[in-house]
Amino acid sequence: QSVLTQPPSASGTPGQRITMSCSGSSSNIGGNPLNWYQQLPGTAPKLLIYGNGQRPSGVPDRFSASKSGTSASLAISGLQSEDEADYYCAAWDDGLNGVVFGGGTKLTVL
Amino acid sequence: QLQLQESGPGLVKSSETLSLTCTVSGASISTTSYYWGWIRQPPGKGLEWIGSIHHSGDRYSHPSLKSRVTISVDTSKNQFSLKLNSVTAADTAMYYCTRIYGSGSSFDYWGQGTLVTVSS
């Protein structure tokens, strides 16, 4: 059971805009920056969004994130087949004094 | 370009100690303000943070693993290491070493990962 809750799956068609959620509590999402990771099949995860909405160099602006209270969401616009991957949210947890991850959302591009 | 590379045995016997090393190239562990971390992923499952360390020795580890985990830094070799003792089949996973940027959960550089299987 992950500390951060993500839906196990999401899907969309090419060109569509999809969102996926990540919910937590005041000790993690509510009080600390949230980060999103993309894990393509068979590869190491990659930092997609950090610090509540910033994209590392090279990440397309099709990816965006928002946070409100103890919940957050990742949005992907202009969905492409290469976006098919697992997406994880992560945050520091003040109670745990460590990092917590969501269980991941598997995105399928139909 | 910063690169991280995990190394260590791919097979460990149950009850023994898992030992992995992460070699950092392209930057010095000791001249930056970054933390360095270990994350694992059991086959077909999600990501689990194991622990993080700074070259000064400041370190954090997951409470559920704390009693079995040792994370250390060797600045002379530009490496950091993970030891996990008393392993069981539940410790079978892909183990990644990472660099941590900014907040404690921004892992901006990752190694390719190394699969460690615990055998009985």
PDB file of C-alpha atoms in Angstrom:
ATOM      1  CA  GLN A   1       0.000   0.000   0.000  1.00  0.00           C
ATOM      2  CA  SER A   2       1.622   3.214  -1.197  1.00  0.00           C
ATOM      3  CA  VAL A   3       1.499   6.384   0.899  1.00  0.00           C
ATOM      4  CA  LEU A   4       0.566   8.413  -2.191  1.00  0.00           C
ATOM      5  CA  THR A   5      -2.460   7.177  -4.103  1.00  0.00           C
ATOM      6  CA  GLN A   6      -2.529   6.997  -7.885  1.00  0.00           C
ATOM      7  CA  PRO A   7      -5.063   5.291 -10.153  1.00  0.00           C
ATOM      8  CA  PRO A   8      -3.494   2.104 -11.535  1.00  0.00           C
ATOM      9  CA  SER A   9      -4.324   2.862 -15.135  1.00  0.00           C
ATOM     10  CA  ALA A  10      -5.244   5.587 -17.576  1.00  0.00           C
ATOM     11  CA  SER A  11      -5.726   5.673 -21.299  1.00  0.00           C
ATOM     12  CA  GLY A  12      -6.200   8.051 -24.169  1.00  0.00           C
ATOM     13  CA  THR A  13      -6.016   8.376 -27.900  1.00  0.00           C
ATOM     14  CA  PRO A  14      -3.342  10.234 -29.870  1.00  0.00           C
ATOM     15  CA  GLY A  15      -3.806  13.979 -29.705  1.00  0.00           C
ATOM     16  CA  GLN A  16      -6.039  13.816 -26.653  1.00  0.00           C
ATOM     17  CA  ARG A  17      -5.383  15.550 -23.338  1.00  0.00           C
ATOM     18  CA  ILE A  18      -5.364  13.314 -20.306  1.00  0.00           C
ATOM     19  CA  THR A  19      -4.834  13.877 -16.622  1.00  0.00           C
ATOM     20  CA  MET A  20      -3.852  11.575 -13.810  1.00  0.00           C
ATOM     21  CA  SER A  21      -4.077  12.178 -10.112  1.00  0.00           C
ATOM     22  CA  CYS A  22      -1.921  11.719  -7.041  1.00  0.00           C
ATOM     23  CA  SER A  23      -3.351  12.150  -3.575  1.00  0.00           C
ATOM     24  CA  GLY A  24      -1.632  12.255  -0.232  1.00  0.00           C
ATOM     25  CA  SER A  25      -1.741  14.121   3.039  1.00  0.00           C
ATOM     26  CA  SER A  26      -0.547  17.250   4.789  1.00  0.00           C
ATOM     27  CA  SER A  27       2.740  15.572   5.718  1.00  0.00           C
ATOM     28  CA  ASN A  28       3.730  14.977   2.103  1.00  0.00           C
ATOM     29  CA  ILE A  29       1.925  16.639  -0.811  1.00  0.00           C
ATOM     30  CA  GLY A  30       0.329  19.214   1.429  1.00  0.00           C
ATOM     31  CA  GLY A  31       3.610  20.513   2.741  1.00  0.00           C
ATOM     32  CA  ASN A  32       6.343  19.613   0.276  1.00  0.00           C
ATOM     33  CA  PRO A  33       7.114  19.876  -3.436  1.00  0.00           C
ATOM     34  CA  LEU A  34       5.774  17.093  -5.602  1.00  0.00           C
ATOM     35  CA  ASN A  35       7.689  15.416  -8.380  1.00  0.00           C
ATOM     36  CA  TRP A  36       6.548  13.286 -11.293  1.00  0.00           C
ATOM     37  CA  TYR A  37       8.500  10.521 -13.005  1.00  0.00           C
ATOM     38  CA  GLN A  38       8.011   8.768 -16.322  1.00  0.00           C
ATOM     39  CA  GLN A  39       9.217   5.192 -16.711  1.00  0.00           C
ATOM     40  CA  LEU A  40       9.233   3.882 -20.256  1.00  0.00           C
ATOM     41  CA  PRO A  41       9.149   0.088 -20.602  1.00  0.00           C
ATOM     42  CA  GLY A  42      12.441  -1.520 -19.630  1.00  0.00           C
ATOM     43  CA  THR A  43      14.150   1.720 -18.668  1.00  0.00           C
ATOM     44  CA  ALA A  44      15.036   3.665 -15.542  1.00  0.00           C
ATOM     45  CA  PRO A  45      12.559   6.312 -14.402  1.00  0.00           C
ATOM     46  CA  LYS A  46      13.098   9.841 -15.626  1.00  0.00           C
ATOM     47  CA  LEU A  47      12.309  13.057 -13.764  1.00  0.00           C
ATOM     48  CA  LEU A  48       9.413  14.632 -15.639  1.00  0.00           C
ATOM     49  CA  ILE A  49       8.216  17.446 -13.394  1.00  0.00           C
ATOM     50  CA  TYR A  50       9.798  18.795 -10.225  1.00  0.00           C
ATOM     51  CA  GLY A  51       9.122  21.428  -7.631  1.00  0.00           C
ATOM     52  CA  ASN A  52       5.409  21.580  -8.252  1.00  0.00           C
ATOM     53  CA  GLY A  53       5.471  22.235 -11.929  1.00  0.00           C
ATOM     54  CA  GLN A  54       8.899  22.801 -13.392  1.00  0.00           C
ATOM     55  CA  ARG A  55      10.133  20.741 -16.308  1.00  0.00           C
ATOM     56  CA  PRO A  56      13.765  19.640 -16.617  1.00  0.00           C
ATOM     57  CA  SER A  57      15.506  20.568 -19.818  1.00  0.00           C
ATOM     58  CA  GLY A  58      14.276  18.424 -22.697  1.00  0.00           C
ATOM     59  CA  VAL A  59      10.841  17.635 -21.307  1.00  0.00           C
ATOM     60  CA  PRO A  60       8.179  18.892 -23.736  1.00  0.00           C
ATOM     61  CA  ASP A  61       5.725  21.490 -22.556  1.00  0.00           C
ATOM     62  CA  ARG A  62       2.958  18.996 -23.354  1.00  0.00           C
ATOM     63  CA  PHE A  63       3.584  17.804 -19.805  1.00  0.00           C
ATOM     64  CA  SER A  64       2.303  19.968 -16.974  1.00  0.00           C
ATOM     65  CA  ALA A  65       1.434  19.514 -13.342  1.00  0.00           C
ATOM     66  CA  SER A  66      -0.601  21.225 -10.664  1.00  0.00           C
ATOM     67  CA  LYS A  67      -1.180  20.834  -6.966  1.00  0.00           C
ATOM     68  CA  SER A  68      -3.985  21.805  -4.650  1.00  0.00           C
ATOM     69  CA  GLY A  69      -3.895  20.996  -0.972  1.00  0.00           C
ATOM     70  CA  THR A  70      -3.065  17.347  -0.558  1.00  0.00           C
ATOM     71  CA  SER A  71      -3.726  16.356  -4.169  1.00  0.00           C
ATOM     72  CA  ALA A  72      -1.890  16.827  -7.418  1.00  0.00           C
ATOM     73  CA  SER A  73      -2.347  16.032 -11.054  1.00  0.00           C
ATOM     74  CA  LEU A  74      -0.233  15.486 -14.123  1.00  0.00           C
ATOM     75  CA  ALA A  75      -1.597  16.540 -17.492  1.00  0.00           C
ATOM     76  CA  ILE A  76      -0.386  15.409 -20.884  1.00  0.00           C
ATOM     77  CA  SER A  77      -1.698  17.246 -23.902  1.00  0.00           C
ATOM     78  CA  GLY A  78      -1.340  16.188 -27.521  1.00  0.00           C
ATOM     79  CA  LEU A  79      -0.935  12.592 -26.403  1.00  0.00           C
ATOM     80  CA  GLN A  80       1.600  10.608 -28.420  1.00  0.00           C
ATOM     81  CA  SER A  81       2.271   6.897 -28.662  1.00  0.00           C
ATOM     82  CA  GLU A  82       5.683   7.394 -27.072  1.00  0.00           C
ATOM     83  CA  ASP A  83       3.989   8.692 -23.929  1.00  0.00           C
ATOM     84  CA  GLU A  84       2.899   5.141 -23.151  1.00  0.00           C
ATOM     85  CA  ALA A  85       4.661   4.523 -19.855  1.00  0.00           C
ATOM     86  CA  ASP A  86       4.270   4.250 -16.102  1.00  0.00           C
ATOM     87  CA  TYR A  87       3.989   7.535 -14.244  1.00  0.00           C
ATOM     88  CA  TYR A  88       4.896   7.964 -10.585  1.00  0.00           C
ATOM     89  CA  CYS A  89       4.451  10.836  -8.153  1.00  0.00           C
ATOM     90  CA  ALA A  90       6.819  11.332  -5.221  1.00  0.00           C
ATOM     91  CA  ALA A  91       7.234  13.710  -2.319  1.00  0.00           C
ATOM     92  CA  TRP A  92       9.124  14.079   0.907  1.00  0.00           C
ATOM     93  CA  ASP A  93       7.047  12.997   3.888  1.00  0.00           C
ATOM     94  CA  ASP A  94       7.682  14.904   7.112  1.00  0.00           C
ATOM     95  CA  GLY A  95       6.187  12.169   9.281  1.00  0.00           C
ATOM     96  CA  LEU A  96       8.186   9.395   7.695  1.00  0.00           C
ATOM     97  CA  ASN A  97      11.228  11.670   7.352  1.00  0.00           C
ATOM     98  CA  GLY A  98      11.745  10.156   3.951  1.00  0.00           C
ATOM     99  CA  VAL A  99      10.509   9.931   0.379  1.00  0.00           C
ATOM    100  CA  VAL A 100       7.169   8.393  -0.520  1.00  0.00           C
ATOM    101  CA  PHE A 101       6.054   7.300  -3.967  1.00  0.00           C
ATOM    102  CA  GLY A 102       2.669   6.671  -5.462  1.00  0.00           C
ATOM    103  CA  GLY A 103       1.954   3.198  -6.742  1.00  0.00           C
ATOM    104  CA  GLY A 104       2.158   4.405 -10.319  1.00  0.00           C
ATOM    105  CA  THR A 105      -0.288   4.902 -13.174  1.00  0.00           C
ATOM    106  CA  LYS A 106       0.137   2.866 -16.335  1.00  0.00           C
ATOM    107  CA  LEU A 107      -0.762   5.016 -19.323  1.00  0.00           C
ATOM    108  CA  THR A 108      -1.958   3.268 -22.452  1.00  0.00           C
ATOM    109  CA  VAL A 109      -2.203   5.152 -25.727  1.00  0.00           C
ATOM    110  CA  LEU A 110      -4.972   3.504 -27.706  1.00  0.00           C
TER     111      LEU A 110
ATOM    112  CA  GLN B   1      27.470  14.783 -18.563  1.00  0.00           C
ATOM    113  CA  LEU B   2      26.753  13.214 -15.202  1.00  0.00           C
ATOM    114  CA  GLN B   3      26.544   9.444 -15.232  1.00  0.00           C
ATOM    115  CA  LEU B   4      25.801   6.941 -12.488  1.00  0.00           C
ATOM    116  CA  GLN B   5      26.592   3.235 -12.714  1.00  0.00           C
ATOM    117  CA  GLU B   6      25.529   0.567 -10.268  1.00  0.00           C
ATOM    118  CA  SER B   7      27.719  -2.468  -9.681  1.00  0.00           C
ATOM    119  CA  GLY B   8      27.550  -5.520  -7.498  1.00  0.00           C
ATOM    120  CA  PRO B   9      26.433  -9.155  -7.404  1.00  0.00           C
ATOM    121  CA  GLY B  10      23.255  -9.988  -9.242  1.00  0.00           C
ATOM    122  CA  LEU B  11      22.535 -12.953  -7.011  1.00  0.00           C
ATOM    123  CA  VAL B  12      22.543 -12.954  -3.222  1.00  0.00           C
ATOM    124  CA  LYS B  13      21.621 -15.809  -0.932  1.00  0.00           C
ATOM    125  CA  SER B  14      18.824 -15.423   1.545  1.00  0.00           C
ATOM    126  CA  SER B  15      19.937 -14.115   4.972  1.00  0.00           C
ATOM    127  CA  GLU B  16      23.158 -12.711   3.514  1.00  0.00           C
ATOM    128  CA  THR B  17      24.111  -9.107   2.759  1.00  0.00           C
ATOM    129  CA  LEU B  18      23.357  -7.300  -0.488  1.00  0.00           C
ATOM    130  CA  SER B  19      26.154  -4.903  -1.417  1.00  0.00           C
ATOM    131  CA  LEU B  20      25.980  -2.419  -4.257  1.00  0.00           C
ATOM    132  CA  THR B  21      28.183   0.469  -5.317  1.00  0.00           C
ATOM    133  CA  CYS B  22      27.303   3.465  -7.436  1.00  0.00           C
ATOM    134  CA  THR B  23      30.145   5.083  -9.355  1.00  0.00           C
ATOM    135  CA  VAL B  24      29.568   8.708 -10.261  1.00  0.00           C
ATOM    136  CA  SER B  25      31.306  10.225 -13.271  1.00  0.00           C
ATOM    137  CA  GLY B  26      31.092  13.713 -14.705  1.00  0.00           C
ATOM    138  CA  ALA B  27      30.861  15.423 -11.323  1.00  0.00           C
ATOM    139  CA  SER B  28      32.419  15.138  -7.904  1.00  0.00           C
ATOM    140  CA  ILE B  29      30.303  13.831  -5.061  1.00  0.00           C
ATOM    141  CA  SER B  30      32.225  15.921  -2.541  1.00  0.00           C
ATOM    142  CA  THR B  31      32.184  19.320  -4.226  1.00  0.00           C
ATOM    143  CA  THR B  32      28.463  19.633  -4.732  1.00  0.00           C
ATOM    144  CA  SER B  33      25.550  20.179  -2.423  1.00  0.00           C
ATOM    145  CA  TYR B  34      23.563  17.277  -3.766  1.00  0.00           C
ATOM    146  CA  TYR B  35      22.362  14.234  -1.926  1.00  0.00           C
ATOM    147  CA  TRP B  36      22.688  10.802  -3.481  1.00  0.00           C
ATOM    148  CA  GLY B  37      20.151   8.042  -3.158  1.00  0.00           C
ATOM    149  CA  TRP B  38      19.079   4.479  -3.681  1.00  0.00           C
ATOM    150  CA  ILE B  39      15.685   3.390  -4.993  1.00  0.00           C
ATOM    151  CA  ARG B  40      14.467  -0.096  -5.756  1.00  0.00           C
ATOM    152  CA  GLN B  41      11.686  -1.622  -7.824  1.00  0.00           C
ATOM    153  CA  PRO B  42      10.547  -5.238  -7.339  1.00  0.00           C
ATOM    154  CA  PRO B  43       9.678  -6.978 -10.610  1.00  0.00           C
ATOM    155  CA  GLY B  44       6.357  -5.699 -11.919  1.00  0.00           C
ATOM    156  CA  LYS B  45       5.884  -3.345  -8.996  1.00  0.00           C
ATOM    157  CA  GLY B  46       6.364   0.312  -8.108  1.00  0.00           C
ATOM    158  CA  LEU B  47       9.253   2.383  -6.843  1.00  0.00           C
ATOM    159  CA  GLU B  48      10.479   2.326  -3.250  1.00  0.00           C
ATOM    160  CA  TRP B  49      12.929   4.808  -1.771  1.00  0.00           C
ATOM    161  CA  ILE B  50      15.645   3.112   0.253  1.00  0.00           C
ATOM    162  CA  GLY B  51      17.742   5.991   1.495  1.00  0.00           C
ATOM    163  CA  SER B  52      19.787   9.095   0.742  1.00  0.00           C
ATOM    164  CA  ILE B  53      23.203  10.406   1.756  1.00  0.00           C
ATOM    165  CA  HIS B  54      25.263  13.578   1.511  1.00  0.00           C
ATOM    166  CA  HIS B  55      29.042  13.545   1.241  1.00  0.00           C
ATOM    167  CA  SER B  56      29.137  15.155   4.687  1.00  0.00           C
ATOM    168  CA  GLY B  57      27.641  11.964   6.064  1.00  0.00           C
ATOM    169  CA  ASP B  58      24.112  13.241   6.630  1.00  0.00           C
ATOM    170  CA  ARG B  59      21.834  10.381   5.713  1.00  0.00           C
ATOM    171  CA  TYR B  60      18.232   9.207   5.758  1.00  0.00           C
ATOM    172  CA  SER B  61      16.740   5.799   5.194  1.00  0.00           C
ATOM    173  CA  HIS B  62      13.287   4.301   4.915  1.00  0.00           C
ATOM    174  CA  PRO B  63      11.993   3.432   8.376  1.00  0.00           C
ATOM    175  CA  SER B  64      10.984  -0.044   7.285  1.00  0.00           C
ATOM    176  CA  LEU B  65      14.526  -0.788   6.122  1.00  0.00           C
ATOM    177  CA  LYS B  66      16.511   1.320   8.575  1.00  0.00           C
ATOM    178  CA  SER B  67      17.589  -1.564  10.779  1.00  0.00           C
ATOM    179  CA  ARG B  68      19.060  -3.420   7.783  1.00  0.00           C
ATOM    180  CA  VAL B  69      20.414  -0.597   5.637  1.00  0.00           C
ATOM    181  CA  THR B  70      23.807   1.067   5.573  1.00  0.00           C
ATOM    182  CA  ILE B  71      24.509   3.787   3.043  1.00  0.00           C
ATOM    183  CA  SER B  72      28.008   5.229   2.829  1.00  0.00           C
ATOM    184  CA  VAL B  73      30.085   7.543   0.683  1.00  0.00           C
ATOM    185  CA  ASP B  74      33.674   7.154  -0.512  1.00  0.00           C
ATOM    186  CA  THR B  75      34.686  10.569  -1.819  1.00  0.00           C
ATOM    187  CA  SER B  76      38.152   9.329  -2.832  1.00  0.00           C
ATOM    188  CA  LYS B  77      36.552   6.956  -5.324  1.00  0.00           C
ATOM    189  CA  ASN B  78      33.578   9.208  -6.134  1.00  0.00           C
ATOM    190  CA  GLN B  79      31.272   6.398  -5.121  1.00  0.00           C
ATOM    191  CA  PHE B  80      28.479   5.727  -2.720  1.00  0.00           C
ATOM    192  CA  SER B  81      27.313   2.340  -1.545  1.00  0.00           C
ATOM    193  CA  LEU B  82      24.371   0.394  -0.230  1.00  0.00           C
ATOM    194  CA  LYS B  83      24.446  -2.561   2.110  1.00  0.00           C
ATOM    195  CA  LEU B  84      21.250  -4.385   2.986  1.00  0.00           C
ATOM    196  CA  ASN B  85      21.637  -7.248   5.400  1.00  0.00           C
ATOM    197  CA  SER B  86      19.509 -10.267   6.229  1.00  0.00           C
ATOM    198  CA  VAL B  87      17.943 -10.252   2.769  1.00  0.00           C
ATOM    199  CA  THR B  88      14.894 -12.285   1.825  1.00  0.00           C
ATOM    200  CA  ALA B  89      13.067 -12.941  -1.437  1.00  0.00           C
ATOM    201  CA  ALA B  90      11.156  -9.705  -0.820  1.00  0.00           C
ATOM    202  CA  ASP B  91      14.382  -7.798  -1.447  1.00  0.00           C
ATOM    203  CA  THR B  92      14.575  -9.083  -5.029  1.00  0.00           C
ATOM    204  CA  ALA B  93      14.383  -5.944  -7.134  1.00  0.00           C
ATOM    205  CA  MET B  94      15.980  -3.629  -9.640  1.00  0.00           C
ATOM    206  CA  TYR B  95      18.167  -1.285  -7.634  1.00  0.00           C
ATOM    207  CA  TYR B  96      18.815   2.234  -8.922  1.00  0.00           C
ATOM    208  CA  CYS B  97      21.277   4.820  -7.695  1.00  0.00           C
ATOM    209  CA  THR B  98      20.304   8.430  -8.173  1.00  0.00           C
ATOM    210  CA  ARG B  99      21.290  12.035  -7.662  1.00  0.00           C
ATOM    211  CA  ILE B 100      18.902  14.181  -5.679  1.00  0.00           C
ATOM    212  CA  TYR B 101      18.279  17.767  -6.755  1.00  0.00           C
ATOM    213  CA  GLY B 102      16.648  20.379  -4.607  1.00  0.00           C
ATOM    214  CA  SER B 103      13.864  18.848  -2.528  1.00  0.00           C
ATOM    215  CA  GLY B 104      14.533  15.428  -1.101  1.00  0.00           C
ATOM    216  CA  SER B 105      12.394  13.702  -3.692  1.00  0.00           C
ATOM    217  CA  SER B 106      13.714  15.191  -6.953  1.00  0.00           C
ATOM    218  CA  PHE B 107      15.815  12.370  -8.388  1.00  0.00           C
ATOM    219  CA  ASP B 108      17.230  14.026 -11.498  1.00  0.00           C
ATOM    220  CA  TYR B 109      19.885  11.534 -12.590  1.00  0.00           C
ATOM    221  CA  TRP B 110      19.518   7.771 -12.481  1.00  0.00           C
ATOM    222  CA  GLY B 111      21.757   4.823 -13.089  1.00  0.00           C
ATOM    223  CA  GLN B 112      20.527   2.188 -15.500  1.00  0.00           C
ATOM    224  CA  GLY B 113      19.727  -0.074 -12.573  1.00  0.00           C
ATOM    225  CA  THR B 114      20.976  -3.474 -11.530  1.00  0.00           C
ATOM    226  CA  LEU B 115      18.775  -6.475 -10.877  1.00  0.00           C
ATOM    227  CA  VAL B 116      19.468  -8.264  -7.627  1.00  0.00           C
ATOM    228  CA  THR B 117      17.848 -11.632  -7.065  1.00  0.00           C
ATOM    229  CA  VAL B 118      17.728 -13.207  -3.628  1.00  0.00           C
ATOM    230  CA  SER B 119      17.895 -16.954  -3.800  1.00  0.00           C
ATOM    231  CA  SER B 120      17.079 -19.480  -1.152  1.00  0.00           C
TER     232      SER B 120
END
